[in-house]
Amino acid sequence: MSISSVPLLDINRANRAIRDELLAAIAEVVDSGRFLYGPAIAALESEFAAICEVDHGVGCASGSDALLLSLMLEEVGPGDEVILPSFTFFATGSAVWRLGATPVFVDICPDTFNVDPAALDSLITPRTKAILPVHLFGQAADMDQINAIADKHNIAVIEDAAQAVGAKWRDRAVGGIGKVGCFSFYPTKNLGGVGDGGMLTTNDDDVADRLRLLSSHGMRPRYYHHIVGINSRLDTIQAAALRVKLRHLEQAAQQRRRNAARYAELFEQEQISGELELPATRDNVEHVWNQFTVRIKHGRRDEVREQLAARNIGSEIYYPVPLHKQACFASLEVPAGSLPESERAASEVLSLPIFPELTPDEQQHVVTALGEILRSKRAAA
Ligand SMILES: *Cc1c(COP(=O)(O)O)cnc(C)c1O
């Protein structure tokens, strides 16, 4: 059977297979009328905590809010600095900015796209309040070195694990390696909801309690406010739907890993390694492949993406502009050339379809197309 198109992501394939389960779970919430504070929320929080091997899960409205709440927990504010990668989704940086603190950007390792721990030490100042590593594309950052540096300076580590539910660093699940883990249930994440949602994870009872207070207007009991928090709730329909999806998460992760392994084989046969670099996986991680991100060499990335699109093959650039180059952060005046690997990654990366239900024929189609495009001479400008 010939293939005419391959989407970057087709969430309907997964949802079709569990449609009845999902609708039954949603119907139960509708019938209960408990759209907020329903029993599915606490159930999901404990099931999610088990996956992250932590004592507590605290639901919130989004991954962005999870980041904001963890920085509020640390009382990050004006005059403080938070170290984070520049090569990440915007929300990692905006959480710092929103609280009036200064984002300080650390460069990445070129092979994993994650925080380069060797670059951290020189960025720490007396104002540094937290380090915010991102487990980008589903692979854990080097948490041994990051925690060691943070411990030495008595600084909190907040994990942005939005793309990495179920991923491991050595034998430890992400979300429980730093002080707080931040997760997103945005529909394209490995555990995607039926709308927005997020989760905070921690092993510390007091931290969990404080995060609950911060996410509910600092209110306890009702209408008595101890601190000024925000309103950030995970709703019951999300929690009920996510509990259904959670039952299929491990299998989906295995399918993503199988697809990544298949890409490695197919690309080897295609022999275009001079034109395209495959993503590297460290020996001591369990990767969950939220994205399969290659580098396209020789300045051809945008052209290659257009040619894939012309063949109805989906791809995406995560991320085309590192945070230090975003217009809204211009006032930070990051010195030119100080984050070379972040800038090079932004100009070379291209994410290819890797979703669990992707078929072997579709993968072959993607690789064959890339082979043809990369072997052809660049069209005259
Ligand atoms: C998706 C994502 C977020 C934000 O999550 P939302 O639920 O969309 O707010 C934060 N950080 C990273 C790295 C993400 O990929």
Short mmCIF file of N, CA and C and ligand atoms in Angstrom, two decimals, residues 62-64 67 88-89 91-92 134 160 162-163 184-186 189 196-197 319, ligand 1:
data_model
loop_
_atom_site.label_atom_id
_atom_site.label_comp_id
_atom_site.label_asym_id
_atom_site.label_seq_id
_atom_site.Cartn_x
_atom_site.Cartn_y
_atom_site.Cartn_z
N SER A 62 -1.84 23.55 34.42
CA SER A 62 -1.00 23.38 33.24
C SER A 62 0.45 23.17 33.67
N GLY A 63 1.26 22.77 32.71
CA GLY A 63 2.69 22.66 32.97
C GLY A 63 3.29 24.03 33.26
N SER A 64 2.81 25.04 32.57
CA SER A 64 3.30 26.40 32.81
C SER A 64 3.03 26.82 34.25
N LEU A 67 5.38 25.15 36.75
CA LEU A 67 6.67 25.86 36.85
C LEU A 67 6.53 27.11 37.71
N THR A 88 14.67 25.73 24.99
CA THR A 88 13.54 25.05 25.63
C THR A 88 12.27 25.75 25.19
N PHE A 89 11.14 25.22 25.64
CA PHE A 89 9.87 25.88 25.39
C PHE A 89 9.80 27.15 26.24
N ALA A 91 7.69 28.53 28.19
CA ALA A 91 7.14 28.55 29.56
C ALA A 91 8.22 28.41 30.63
N THR A 92 9.31 27.73 30.32
CA THR A 92 10.38 27.56 31.30
C THR A 92 10.93 28.92 31.71
N VAL A 134 15.67 21.20 32.13
CA VAL A 134 14.55 20.66 31.34
C VAL A 134 14.97 19.28 30.84
N ASP A 160 11.90 20.68 35.05
CA ASP A 160 10.85 20.83 34.03
C ASP A 160 10.79 19.51 33.27
N ALA A 162 8.07 18.39 31.70
CA ALA A 162 6.84 18.45 30.89
C ALA A 162 6.86 17.45 29.73
N GLN A 163 8.05 17.19 29.19
CA GLN A 163 8.14 16.30 28.02
C GLN A 163 8.60 14.90 28.39
N SER A 184 3.27 18.44 32.38
CA SER A 184 2.20 19.02 31.58
C SER A 184 1.36 17.90 30.96
N PHE A 185 0.05 18.13 30.89
CA PHE A 185 -0.84 17.19 30.21
C PHE A 185 -1.38 17.79 28.92
N TYR A 186 -0.68 18.77 28.38
CA TYR A 186 -1.02 19.32 27.06
C TYR A 186 -1.18 18.13 26.10
N LYS A 189 1.73 16.00 24.71
CA LYS A 189 2.74 15.40 25.59
C LYS A 189 2.50 13.89 25.67
N ASP A 196 -6.14 21.27 28.81
CA ASP A 196 -4.96 21.62 29.60
C ASP A 196 -4.95 20.93 30.96
N GLY A 197 -3.76 20.71 31.48
CA GLY A 197 -3.61 20.18 32.82
C GLY A 197 -2.15 20.09 33.17
N TYR A 319 13.33 24.11 18.90
CA TYR A 319 12.62 25.37 18.83
C TYR A 319 13.42 26.28 17.92
C1 LIG B 1 4.72 21.84 27.23
C2 LIG B 1 5.83 22.39 28.02
C3 LIG B 1 5.61 23.28 29.08
C4 LIG B 1 4.28 23.92 29.38
O1 LIG B 1 3.23 23.07 29.55
P1 LIG B 1 1.72 23.61 29.34
O2 LIG B 1 0.90 22.52 29.96
O3 LIG B 1 1.50 23.74 27.88
O4 LIG B 1 1.58 24.89 30.05
C5 LIG B 1 6.70 23.68 29.84
N1 LIG B 1 7.94 23.26 29.55
C6 LIG B 1 8.20 22.43 28.52
C7 LIG B 1 9.61 21.98 28.28
C8 LIG B 1 7.15 21.98 27.72
O5 LIG B 1 7.42 21.16 26.69
#
